[in-house]
Amino acid sequence: MPQLPAPAYPAEVRARLEADAQEVIARYPDSRSALLPLLHLVQSEEGHVSRTGMAFCADVLGLTTAEVTAVATFYTMYRRRPGGDYQVGVCTNTLCAVMGGDAIFDRLKEHLGVGNDETTEDGKITLEHIECNAACDFAPVVMVNWEFFDNQTPESATRLVDDLIAGRTVEPTRGAPLCSYKETARILAGFPDERPGAVEASGGAGPASLIGLRLAKGEEPHPRVVAPRGERPTGAQPHEPSPSEHLSSHDAPQQTSASDPDHPAGPIAEEGE
């Protein structure tokens, strides 16, 4: 059914948002480029992007509501309905799923009594499965308001959501201290995080994530010499790869060579050498 026009923000709210919006718009040579941060701005007001918020964005940017709606419905970081204070996202993409992400998601659904993209009755937590967050070397990963909680298990994730519901202090594995979903949305709109120490908090990637960058910079990792399987260079110690090294079939035992003596297994050098 056709809907009535979205109600306007109260006058004092609109005046405050307009001042913030003009600050955001001034950062761009073309005002319509400010649409993404403005959607975060209105999301920080209501906790989701409402019809009122989309009408506001269209008005201040000189766009149609259809143009704004097309963008707001394309990106998953914009909520279309009210949600919880904490958005708990469980990565269920390939590596996290294999490492236990699916089990974590199933446990949290059962523990919280909600399904995907649903909110607990107390309004504390919205649960969702999310796609890759580029933290595969810390899999399985859970994110709360886009802050990382690495190397999770069903048990640790359950304790995490219980602490959030109880109002206990929860510290991310990496990155800034947690804040509410609305506060996170305002930061994503481009406004400074004024909490003491929040900006200085770091959230660096792990060694496996950075290996491509190191290679691109010419910082090649220390070469490994791989002898034929079953042999070892004179004086060499058994190879014990560190957690930061990529493990391949070179490091895995291959038990098939005994059954095929004409084609023994075992590389004699690294790939490309």
Backbone as CSV, one residue per row, in Angstrom:
resi,resn,N_x,N_y,N_z,CA_x,CA_y,CA_z,C_x,C_y,C_z
1,MET,0.834,-1.182,0.000,0.000,0.000,0.000,0.879,1.245,0.000
2,PRO,0.427,2.312,-0.683,1.200,3.559,-0.652,1.339,4.069,0.777
3,GLN,2.499,4.648,1.076,2.763,5.170,2.413,2.642,6.692,2.420
4,LEU,2.209,7.212,3.561,2.189,8.653,3.727,3.617,9.177,3.765
5,PRO,3.832,10.452,3.462,5.190,11.008,3.558,5.773,10.783,4.947
6,ALA,7.091,10.573,4.987,7.749,10.325,6.267,7.599,11.537,7.172
7,PRO,7.357,11.332,8.454,7.262,12.474,9.371,8.619,13.172,9.484
8,ALA,8.588,14.456,9.736,9.822,15.224,9.859,10.417,15.053,11.252
9,TYR,11.713,15.285,11.358,12.342,15.326,12.671,11.781,16.505,13.463
10,PRO,11.739,16.412,14.790,11.412,17.604,15.591,12.368,18.739,15.248
11,ALA,11.906,19.967,15.423,12.676,21.130,14.978,14.076,21.171,15.576
12,GLU,14.206,20.876,16.869,15.524,20.960,17.491,16.466,19.862,16.984
13,VAL,15.894,18.673,16.685,16.705,17.580,16.151,17.167,17.911,14.732
14,ARG,16.255,18.431,13.916,16.627,18.777,12.550,17.690,19.866,12.531
15,ALA,17.577,20.856,13.392,18.568,21.935,13.416,19.943,21.376,13.759
16,ARG,20.000,20.464,14.717,21.280,19.869,15.106,21.851,19.017,13.981
17,LEU,21.000,18.205,13.349,21.464,17.358,12.254,21.880,18.183,11.041
18,GLU,21.184,19.262,10.773,21.559,20.109,9.645,22.948,20.712,9.846
19,ALA,23.250,21.129,11.069,24.581,21.674,11.356,25.650,20.609,11.135
20,ASP,25.389,19.399,11.617,26.343,18.309,11.404,26.459,17.968,9.921
21,ALA,25.318,17.957,9.222,25.312,17.605,7.808,26.125,18.595,6.986
22,GLN,26.003,19.867,7.286,26.768,20.864,6.532,28.267,20.691,6.754
23,GLU,28.653,20.281,7.955,30.069,20.009,8.224,30.563,18.841,7.374
24,VAL,29.732,17.825,7.230,30.108,16.664,6.412,30.151,17.036,4.936
25,ILE,29.123,17.732,4.461,29.034,18.086,3.043,30.215,18.938,2.604
26,ALA,30.698,19.799,3.503,31.809,20.699,3.168,33.093,19.936,2.851
27,ARG,33.168,18.676,3.192,34.384,17.894,2.926,34.479,17.427,1.478
28,TYR,33.412,17.564,0.715,33.353,16.971,-0.620,33.135,18.033,-1.688
29,PRO,33.788,17.881,-2.856,33.563,18.840,-3.942,32.165,18.708,-4.540
30,ASP,31.578,17.525,-4.465,30.223,17.282,-4.956,29.382,16.841,-3.765
31,SER,28.331,17.557,-3.467,27.576,17.303,-2.235,27.008,15.883,-2.176
32,ARG,26.636,15.307,-3.317,26.030,13.978,-3.274,27.021,12.914,-2.804
33,SER,28.330,13.227,-2.853,29.338,12.292,-2.352,29.247,12.123,-0.841
34,ALA,28.534,13.023,-0.176,28.389,12.956,1.278,27.270,12.019,1.711
35,LEU,26.625,11.342,0.786,25.456,10.544,1.151,25.806,9.423,2.126
36,LEU,26.883,8.695,1.897,27.206,7.578,2.778,27.428,8.041,4.227
37,PRO,28.287,9.038,4.472,28.417,9.484,5.870,27.134,10.079,6.440
38,LEU,26.306,10.710,5.602,25.058,11.261,6.125,24.090,10.147,6.541
39,LEU,24.129,9.034,5.856,23.298,7.908,6.282,23.769,7.381,7.635
40,HIS,25.073,7.376,7.857,25.577,7.007,9.183,25.133,8.043,10.219
41,LEU,25.113,9.313,9.821,24.703,10.363,10.755,23.266,10.166,11.215
42,VAL,22.351,9.940,10.290,20.957,9.751,10.704,20.793,8.431,11.448
43,GLN,21.636,7.452,11.132,21.584,6.190,11.869,22.027,6.396,13.322
44,SER,22.946,7.347,13.542,23.380,7.632,14.910,22.281,8.302,15.723
45,GLU,21.300,8.854,15.059,20.197,9.528,15.749,19.142,8.545,16.224
46,GLU,18.785,7.593,15.368,17.689,6.683,15.689,18.117,5.231,15.861
47,GLY,19.362,4.937,15.552,19.831,3.557,15.634,19.551,2.767,14.379
48,HIS,18.902,3.365,13.417,18.671,2.757,12.112,18.362,3.876,11.126
49,VAL,18.352,3.551,9.840,18.041,4.546,8.807,16.539,4.477,8.539
50,SER,15.826,5.400,9.112,14.369,5.430,8.966,13.970,6.171,7.693
51,ARG,12.695,6.135,7.391,12.192,6.909,6.258,12.412,8.397,6.500
52,THR,12.282,8.810,7.757,12.542,10.211,8.098,13.999,10.562,7.824
53,GLY,14.909,9.668,8.194,16.328,9.900,7.958,16.652,9.973,6.476
54,MET,16.043,9.098,5.677,16.303,9.130,4.235,15.737,10.395,3.609
55,ALA,14.565,10.841,4.071,13.995,12.084,3.551,14.882,13.270,3.905
56,PHE,15.452,13.246,5.098,16.362,14.309,5.513,17.585,14.343,4.599
57,CYS,18.196,13.188,4.356,19.374,13.131,3.486,19.045,13.639,2.084
58,ALA,17.895,13.234,1.563,17.500,13.678,0.231,17.329,15.190,0.184
59,ASP,16.756,15.741,1.239,16.484,17.176,1.280,17.779,17.987,1.313
60,VAL,18.711,17.621,2.197,19.920,18.440,2.349,20.887,18.247,1.175
61,LEU,20.757,17.142,0.434,21.664,16.883,-0.679,21.035,17.175,-2.041
62,GLY,19.757,17.528,-2.055,19.100,17.791,-3.327,18.904,16.546,-4.165
63,LEU,18.670,15.400,-3.509,18.447,14.137,-4.195,16.986,13.721,-4.037
64,THR,16.582,12.725,-4.795,15.252,12.156,-4.606,15.331,11.090,-3.515
65,THR,14.195,10.833,-2.888,14.185,9.773,-1.872,14.471,8.415,-2.503
66,ALA,14.130,8.247,-3.778,14.440,6.991,-4.463,15.949,6.796,-4.572
67,GLU,16.692,7.862,-4.870,18.152,7.760,-4.969,18.761,7.413,-3.617
68,VAL,18.248,8.024,-2.559,18.773,7.740,-1.226,18.415,6.319,-0.809
69,THR,17.198,5.910,-1.082,16.765,4.564,-0.720,17.591,3.513,-1.433
70,ALA,17.940,3.753,-2.688,18.739,2.792,-3.450,20.081,2.545,-2.786
71,VAL,20.674,3.587,-2.224,21.966,3.446,-1.552,21.789,2.802,-0.180
72,ALA,20.804,3.254,0.571,20.599,2.750,1.936,20.256,1.265,1.953
73,THR,19.609,0.777,0.902,19.240,-0.633,0.853,20.334,-1.502,0.245
74,PHE,21.359,-0.879,-0.331,22.437,-1.644,-0.971,23.480,-2.081,0.049
75,TYR,23.819,-1.205,0.991,24.894,-1.471,1.944,24.343,-2.066,3.232
76,THR,24.957,-3.163,3.669,24.431,-3.881,4.826,24.738,-3.193,6.148
77,MET,25.619,-2.200,6.163,25.920,-1.513,7.427,24.830,-0.529,7.820
78,TYR,23.844,-0.341,6.957,22.719,0.532,7.299,21.523,-0.323,7.698
79,ARG,21.081,-0.170,8.921,19.904,-0.896,9.381,18.646,-0.266,8.795
80,ARG,17.681,-1.098,8.502,16.408,-0.596,7.999,15.318,-0.633,9.049
81,ARG,15.619,-1.176,10.210,14.636,-1.195,11.298,15.395,-1.115,12.619
82,PRO,14.703,-0.771,13.711,15.394,-0.628,15.000,16.129,-1.903,15.382
83,GLY,17.273,-1.725,16.057,18.079,-2.862,16.487,18.595,-2.649,17.894
84,GLY,19.524,-3.506,18.301,20.033,-3.469,19.655,21.172,-2.491,19.852
85,ASP,21.548,-2.317,21.108,22.675,-1.454,21.447,23.979,-2.018,20.902
86,TYR,24.033,-3.344,20.771,25.244,-4.005,20.283,24.902,-4.901,19.097
87,GLN,25.570,-4.655,18.002,25.419,-5.496,16.817,26.492,-6.577,16.903
88,VAL,26.090,-7.806,17.159,27.027,-8.921,17.291,27.021,-9.693,15.974
89,GLY,28.128,-9.594,15.254,28.239,-10.245,13.963,29.196,-11.415,14.021
90,VAL,28.745,-12.563,13.562,29.578,-13.766,13.530,29.970,-14.032,12.086
91,CYS,31.268,-14.040,11.822,31.707,-14.311,10.450,31.436,-15.774,10.122
92,THR,30.684,-15.994,9.055,30.387,-17.357,8.601,30.904,-17.571,7.190
93,ASN,31.873,-16.743,6.786,32.515,-16.970,5.502,33.446,-18.171,5.621
94,THR,34.075,-18.540,4.505,34.687,-19.858,4.381,35.596,-20.250,5.531
95,LEU,36.667,-19.492,5.773,37.638,-19.938,6.771,37.057,-19.891,8.176
96,CYS,36.367,-18.805,8.510,35.770,-18.733,9.847,34.755,-19.856,10.047
97,ALA,34.000,-20.176,8.998,33.015,-21.255,9.115,33.706,-22.584,9.394
98,VAL,34.780,-22.854,8.647,35.515,-24.102,8.830,36.117,-24.184,10.232
99,MET,36.573,-23.033,10.742,37.223,-23.004,12.048,36.233,-22.955,13.207
100,GLY,34.953,-22.865,12.913,33.960,-22.914,13.977,32.934,-21.806,13.974
101,GLY,32.953,-20.939,12.955,32.005,-19.834,12.912,30.561,-20.288,12.870
102,ASP,30.277,-21.326,12.107,28.902,-21.826,12.037,28.437,-22.340,13.401
103,ALA,29.328,-23.029,14.109,28.967,-23.538,15.435,28.717,-22.386,16.407
104,ILE,29.522,-21.329,16.314,29.322,-20.160,17.172,27.980,-19.509,16.882
105,PHE,27.663,-19.341,15.590,26.412,-18.694,15.221,25.208,-19.508,15.706
106,ASP,25.283,-20.809,15.533,24.184,-21.667,15.979,24.030,-21.601,17.498
107,ARG,25.154,-21.587,18.215,25.082,-21.508,19.675,24.450,-20.190,20.128
108,LEU,24.840,-19.088,19.510,24.299,-17.791,19.917,22.822,-17.667,19.574
109,LYS,22.414,-18.202,18.441,20.979,-18.178,18.113,20.170,-18.907,19.184
110,GLU,20.667,-20.056,19.587,19.958,-20.830,20.610,20.015,-20.119,21.958
111,HIS,21.183,-19.595,22.315,21.374,-18.973,23.631,20.566,-17.692,23.771
112,LEU,20.520,-16.886,22.702,19.817,-15.598,22.756,18.346,-15.710,22.369
113,GLY,17.976,-16.810,21.738,16.584,-16.982,21.332,16.181,-16.104,20.162
114,VAL,17.133,-15.789,19.279,16.849,-14.956,18.106,17.464,-15.607,16.872
115,GLY,16.982,-15.186,15.716,17.556,-15.638,14.462,18.445,-14.574,13.862
116,ASN,18.850,-14.796,12.624,19.714,-13.839,11.941,19.015,-12.496,11.777
117,ASP,19.733,-11.408,12.111,19.225,-10.041,11.990,18.002,-9.807,12.869
118,GLU,17.969,-10.489,14.005,16.896,-10.279,14.983,17.489,-9.756,16.287
119,THR,16.655,-9.100,17.077,17.109,-8.421,18.291,16.482,-9.064,19.519
120,THR,17.265,-9.163,20.578,16.755,-9.727,21.828,15.654,-8.832,22.407
121,GLU,14.801,-9.432,23.215,13.641,-8.702,23.742,14.048,-7.493,24.577
122,ASP,15.210,-7.563,25.231,15.643,-6.430,26.055,16.273,-5.310,25.232
123,GLY,16.381,-5.494,23.918,16.932,-4.465,23.054,18.440,-4.309,23.148
124,LYS,19.118,-5.285,23.739,20.561,-5.174,23.924,21.355,-5.613,22.701
125,ILE,20.945,-6.721,22.103,21.792,-7.350,21.083,21.004,-7.658,19.824
126,THR,21.587,-7.289,18.700,21.117,-7.744,17.389,22.156,-8.715,16.854
127,LEU,21.731,-9.910,16.510,22.638,-10.960,16.029,22.562,-11.057,14.521
128,GLU,23.711,-11.172,13.888,23.717,-11.361,12.433,24.940,-12.150,12.024
129,HIS,24.795,-12.886,10.916,25.986,-13.497,10.320,26.540,-12.501,9.318
130,ILE,27.847,-12.374,9.281,28.485,-11.387,8.432,29.493,-12.049,7.512
131,GLU,29.815,-11.331,6.445,30.795,-11.826,5.494,32.203,-11.494,5.966
132,CYS,33.192,-11.854,5.168,34.593,-11.759,5.563,34.964,-10.358,6.045
133,ASN,35.670,-10.307,7.164,36.150,-9.042,7.715,37.661,-8.926,7.637
134,ALA,38.283,-9.683,6.718,39.720,-9.608,6.460,40.533,-9.862,7.720
135,ALA,40.108,-10.830,8.509,40.839,-11.195,9.721,40.971,-12.713,9.785
136,CYS,41.231,-13.322,8.631,41.199,-14.780,8.538,42.242,-15.452,9.421
137,ASP,43.380,-14.765,9.686,44.397,-15.396,10.523,44.015,-15.373,11.997
138,PHE,42.869,-14.806,12.319,42.360,-14.833,13.688,41.041,-15.605,13.758
139,ALA,40.749,-16.398,12.763,39.467,-17.094,12.681,39.311,-18.116,13.804
140,PRO,38.048,-18.291,14.265,36.826,-17.585,13.873,36.674,-16.253,14.610
141,VAL,36.122,-15.283,13.908,36.047,-13.909,14.403,34.591,-13.510,14.666
142,VAL,34.383,-12.839,15.789,33.103,-12.214,16.109,33.345,-10.717,16.198
143,MET,32.425,-9.918,15.679,32.555,-8.466,15.775,31.380,-7.898,16.560
144,VAL,31.681,-6.952,17.433,30.648,-6.240,18.177,30.771,-4.768,17.820
145,ASN,29.743,-4.227,17.198,29.774,-2.840,16.705,31.055,-2.569,15.923
146,TRP,31.457,-3.571,15.122,32.589,-3.505,14.190,33.948,-3.511,14.880
147,GLU,34.014,-3.936,16.131,35.294,-4.149,16.801,35.558,-5.655,16.881
148,PHE,36.828,-6.033,16.784,37.204,-7.441,16.641,37.272,-8.181,17.978
149,PHE,36.717,-9.387,17.967,36.910,-10.368,19.021,37.400,-11.634,18.323
150,ASP,38.698,-11.888,18.454,39.371,-12.913,17.655,39.349,-14.281,18.336
151,ASN,39.617,-15.313,17.502,39.844,-16.674,17.991,38.751,-17.114,18.966
152,GLN,37.510,-16.952,18.544,36.381,-17.258,19.422,35.999,-18.731,19.379
153,THR,35.286,-19.140,20.394,34.679,-20.461,20.484,33.216,-20.262,20.855
154,PRO,32.388,-21.290,20.727,30.999,-21.133,21.177,30.906,-20.709,22.641
155,GLU,31.814,-21.214,23.479,31.779,-20.875,24.901,32.180,-19.420,25.142
156,SER,33.269,-18.973,24.495,33.717,-17.593,24.718,32.721,-16.594,24.137
157,ALA,32.106,-16.934,22.991,31.117,-16.034,22.406,29.870,-15.933,23.286
158,THR,29.508,-17.034,23.927,28.369,-17.013,24.844,28.666,-16.118,26.048
159,ARG,29.883,-16.240,26.591,30.261,-15.363,27.714,30.254,-13.904,27.268
160,LEU,30.687,-13.655,26.041,30.730,-12.289,25.518,29.344,-11.657,25.509
161,VAL,28.364,-12.344,24.941,27.029,-11.746,24.871,26.394,-11.641,26.257
162,ASP,26.705,-12.586,27.154,26.191,-12.490,28.517,26.744,-11.248,29.213
163,ASP,28.029,-10.967,28.997,28.631,-9.774,29.596,28.008,-8.500,29.023
164,LEU,27.742,-8.488,27.735,27.118,-7.316,27.119,25.726,-7.074,27.698
165,ILE,24.965,-8.130,27.845,23.611,-8.003,28.380,23.649,-7.533,29.834
166,ALA,24.632,-8.022,30.589,24.729,-7.670,32.011,25.349,-6.297,32.233
167,GLY,25.866,-5.672,31.174,26.464,-4.357,31.312,27.887,-4.375,31.831
168,ARG,28.537,-5.556,31.789,29.922,-5.638,32.235,30.868,-5.107,31.154
169,THR,32.027,-4.635,31.569,33.006,-4.093,30.636,33.544,-5.204,29.748
170,VAL,33.529,-4.960,28.468,34.014,-5.926,27.482,35.068,-5.235,26.633
171,GLU,36.232,-5.852,26.502,37.325,-5.257,25.745,37.584,-6.054,24.470
172,PRO,37.597,-5.386,23.321,37.905,-6.082,22.066,39.328,-6.628,22.073
173,THR,39.569,-7.617,21.238,40.915,-8.141,21.085,41.839,-7.087,20.499
174,ARG,41.328,-6.359,19.524,42.092,-5.296,18.871,41.162,-4.108,18.681
175,GLY,41.730,-2.918,18.641,40.942,-1.748,18.329,40.457,-0.982,19.542
176,ALA,39.604,-0.010,19.275,39.146,0.911,20.308,38.180,0.227,21.279
177,PRO,38.017,0.791,22.474,37.017,0.263,23.413,35.620,0.308,22.798
178,LEU,34.770,-0.563,23.281,33.411,-0.620,22.745,32.622,0.633,23.095
179,CYS,31.748,1.026,22.185,30.747,2.043,22.480,29.433,1.550,21.889
180,SER,28.364,2.300,22.084,27.060,1.858,21.611,26.989,1.914,20.086
181,TYR,25.979,1.274,19.537,25.815,1.261,18.085,25.602,2.668,17.540
182,LYS,24.827,3.485,18.259,24.602,4.855,17.799,25.896,5.659,17.820
183,GLU,26.702,5.471,18.867,27.987,6.176,18.935,28.912,5.719,17.825
184,THR,28.904,4.424,17.527,29.719,3.905,16.432,29.295,4.525,15.108
185,ALA,27.987,4.657,14.897,27.490,5.238,13.651,27.950,6.677,13.492
186,ARG,27.997,7.429,14.572,28.462,8.822,14.478,29.950,8.875,14.125
187,ILE,30.734,7.975,14.688,32.155,7.921,14.336,32.318,7.572,12.861
188,LEU,31.516,6.626,12.374,31.581,6.250,10.957,31.124,7.393,10.046
189,ALA,30.333,8.317,10.581,29.935,9.491,9.801,31.085,10.480,9.641
190,GLY,32.175,10.240,10.386,33.352,11.080,10.220,33.593,12.064,11.340
191,PHE,32.876,11.905,12.442,33.074,12.802,13.575,34.069,12.178,14.553
192,PRO,34.868,13.008,15.232,35.949,12.471,16.059,35.441,11.663,17.240
193,ASP,36.210,10.631,17.568,35.945,9.838,18.761,36.662,10.535,19.908
194,GLU,35.901,11.158,20.791,36.474,11.986,21.846,36.706,11.237,23.147
195,ARG,36.526,9.934,23.146,36.759,9.162,24.361,38.263,9.073,24.636
196,PRO,38.704,9.253,25.851,40.135,9.196,26.172,40.757,7.862,25.760
197,GLY,41.832,7.924,24.979,42.573,6.727,24.599,41.999,5.944,23.453
198,ALA,40.811,6.316,22.980,40.180,5.518,21.930,40.937,5.610,20.607
199,VAL,41.396,6.797,20.250,42.092,6.976,18.978,43.432,6.254,18.993
200,GLU,44.102,6.248,20.144,45.420,5.630,20.226,45.353,4.107,20.190
201,ALA,44.208,3.542,20.518,44.081,2.089,20.510,44.274,1.566,19.096
202,SER,45.042,0.527,18.965,45.355,0.011,17.636,44.651,-1.314,17.406
203,GLY,44.547,-1.677,16.134,43.929,-2.935,15.760,44.644,-3.565,14.593
204,GLY,45.935,-3.795,14.755,46.758,-4.273,13.655,46.374,-5.657,13.169
205,ALA,46.667,-5.896,11.915,46.431,-7.212,11.322,47.537,-8.166,11.748
206,GLY,47.292,-9.449,11.580,48.274,-10.462,11.929,49.282,-10.698,10.819
207,PRO,50.344,-11.448,11.101,51.403,-11.679,10.112,50.900,-12.297,8.811
208,ALA,49.972,-13.243,8.906,49.496,-13.890,7.685,48.735,-12.918,6.791
209,SER,48.029,-11.961,7.399,47.297,-10.979,6.609,48.237,-10.007,5.910
210,LEU,49.397,-9.769,6.497,50.303,-8.737,5.994,51.378,-9.271,5.066
211,ILE,51.421,-10.587,4.833,52.505,-11.148,4.038,52.500,-10.611,2.610
212,GLY,51.293,-10.421,2.028,51.219,-9.861,0.677,51.773,-8.453,0.606
213,LEU,51.466,-7.642,1.628,51.979,-6.280,1.680,53.492,-6.280,1.809
214,ARG,54.034,-7.176,2.629,55.483,-7.264,2.786,56.148,-7.631,1.466
215,LEU,55.575,-8.577,0.745,56.137,-8.965,-0.546,56.075,-7.810,-1.543
216,ALA,54.945,-7.065,-1.515,54.804,-5.935,-2.443,55.846,-4.862,-2.165
217,LYS,56.244,-4.724,-0.909,57.255,-3.742,-0.534,58.675,-4.259,-0.723
218,GLY,58.800,-5.488,-1.192,60.131,-6.064,-1.356,60.698,-6.656,-0.094
219,GLU,59.888,-6.753,0.941,60.359,-7.321,2.205,60.077,-8.821,2.204
220,GLU,60.869,-9.561,1.426,60.614,-10.989,1.293,60.877,-11.702,2.608
221,PRO,60.044,-12.668,2.924,60.285,-13.429,4.152,61.549,-14.263,4.023
222,HIS,62.067,-14.704,5.146,63.281,-15.513,5.140,63.032,-16.790,4.350
223,PRO,63.893,-17.106,3.348,63.643,-18.292,2.520,63.770,-19.573,3.330
224,ARG,62.973,-20.559,2.970,63.056,-21.873,3.591,63.640,-22.844,2.589
225,VAL,64.553,-23.664,3.029,65.129,-24.695,2.178,64.445,-26.003,2.509
226,VAL,63.837,-26.617,1.511,63.107,-27.859,1.723,63.851,-28.965,1.008
227,ALA,64.363,-29.914,1.746,65.081,-31.042,1.167,64.095,-32.117,0.735
228,PRO,64.538,-33.051,-0.108,63.645,-34.177,-0.449,63.111,-34.827,0.811
229,ARG,61.878,-35.277,0.741,61.244,-35.837,1.926,62.051,-37.006,2.459
230,GLY,62.218,-37.006,3.749,62.989,-38.063,4.372,64.455,-37.726,4.518
231,GLU,64.921,-36.640,3.864,66.314,-36.225,3.983,66.370,-34.865,4.660
232,ARG,67.541,-34.534,5.180,67.713,-33.262,5.850,69.107,-32.738,5.543
233,PRO,69.242,-31.457,5.177,70.577,-30.925,4.932,71.481,-31.124,6.139
234,THR,72.750,-31.329,5.867,73.716,-31.571,6.940,73.668,-30.451,7.973
235,GLY,73.517,-30.839,9.226,73.521,-29.872,10.312,72.206,-29.144,10.511
236,ALA,71.209,-29.414,9.663,69.939,-28.692,9.762,69.060,-29.294,10.845
237,GLN,68.310,-28.456,11.510,67.356,-28.902,12.508,66.019,-29.178,11.831
238,PRO,65.182,-30.020,12.406,63.846,-30.246,11.824,63.097,-28.941,11.678
239,HIS,62.399,-28.791,10.544,61.671,-27.547,10.296,60.396,-27.508,11.126
240,GLU,60.265,-26.482,11.939,59.060,-26.276,12.731,58.507,-24.915,12.386
241,PRO,57.544,-24.845,11.467,57.041,-23.538,11.016,56.413,-22.760,12.157
242,SER,56.648,-21.452,12.137,56.051,-20.567,13.135,54.598,-20.315,12.783
243,PRO,53.812,-19.794,13.720,52.397,-19.523,13.417,52.199,-18.536,12.281
244,SER,53.225,-17.701,12.003,53.051,-16.694,10.962,53.353,-17.238,9.574
245,GLU,53.925,-18.452,9.479,54.265,-18.997,8.173,53.057,-19.651,7.528
246,HIS,53.047,-19.575,6.198,51.995,-20.270,5.460,52.314,-21.755,5.429
247,LEU,51.399,-22.561,5.875,51.600,-23.999,5.845,50.989,-24.562,4.579
248,SER,51.763,-25.371,3.887,51.288,-25.947,2.639,51.463,-27.458,2.683
249,SER,51.226,-28.106,1.544,51.408,-29.550,1.481,52.860,-29.940,1.691
250,HIS,53.786,-28.996,1.560,55.190,-29.284,1.853,55.363,-29.694,3.302
251,ASP,54.525,-29.139,4.178,54.666,-29.388,5.594,53.805,-30.545,6.084
252,ALA,52.932,-31.004,5.232,52.014,-32.059,5.645,52.600,-33.423,5.288
253,PRO,52.424,-34.419,6.138,52.908,-35.763,5.801,52.122,-36.318,4.621
254,GLN,52.827,-36.983,3.732,52.176,-37.601,2.579,52.433,-39.094,2.648
255,GLN,51.412,-39.841,2.893,51.550,-41.274,3.130,51.326,-42.116,1.876
256,THR,51.120,-41.472,0.722,50.765,-42.233,-0.470,51.971,-42.750,-1.230
257,SER,53.189,-42.224,-0.975,54.340,-42.588,-1.798,54.706,-44.059,-1.664
258,ALA,54.466,-44.646,-0.498,54.844,-46.051,-0.312,54.080,-46.970,-1.242
259,SER,52.883,-46.579,-1.625,52.083,-47.422,-2.503,52.358,-47.155,-3.970
260,ASP,53.198,-46.165,-4.263,53.506,-45.822,-5.652,54.996,-45.519,-5.764
261,PRO,55.861,-46.548,-5.679,57.310,-46.315,-5.647,57.853,-45.645,-6.892
262,ASP,57.132,-45.764,-8.026,57.615,-45.125,-9.251,57.404,-43.613,-9.245
263,HIS,56.553,-43.126,-8.356,56.280,-41.687,-8.261,56.337,-41.270,-6.797
264,PRO,57.527,-41.267,-6.208,57.611,-40.904,-4.782,57.193,-39.471,-4.540
265,ALA,56.553,-39.261,-3.411,56.111,-37.916,-3.061,57.269,-37.146,-2.465
266,GLY,57.144,-35.828,-2.481,58.121,-34.997,-1.797,58.762,-34.015,-2.715
267,PRO,58.502,-32.712,-2.528,59.131,-31.675,-3.345,60.607,-31.546,-3.021
268,ILE,61.394,-31.114,-3.969,62.819,-30.929,-3.735,63.159,-29.467,-3.574
269,ALA,62.204,-28.581,-3.774,62.436,-27.136,-3.600,61.113,-26.453,-3.435
270,GLU,61.167,-25.196,-3.028,59.960,-24.386,-2.952,59.397,-24.169,-4.340
271,GLU,58.100,-23.856,-4.428,57.502,-23.546,-5.707,58.237,-22.360,-6.343
272,GLY,58.470,-22.456,-7.648,59.083,-21.365,-8.372,60.594,-21.386,-8.368
273,GLU,61.212,-22.263,-7.565,62.668,-22.321,-7.520,63.180,-23.346,-8.535
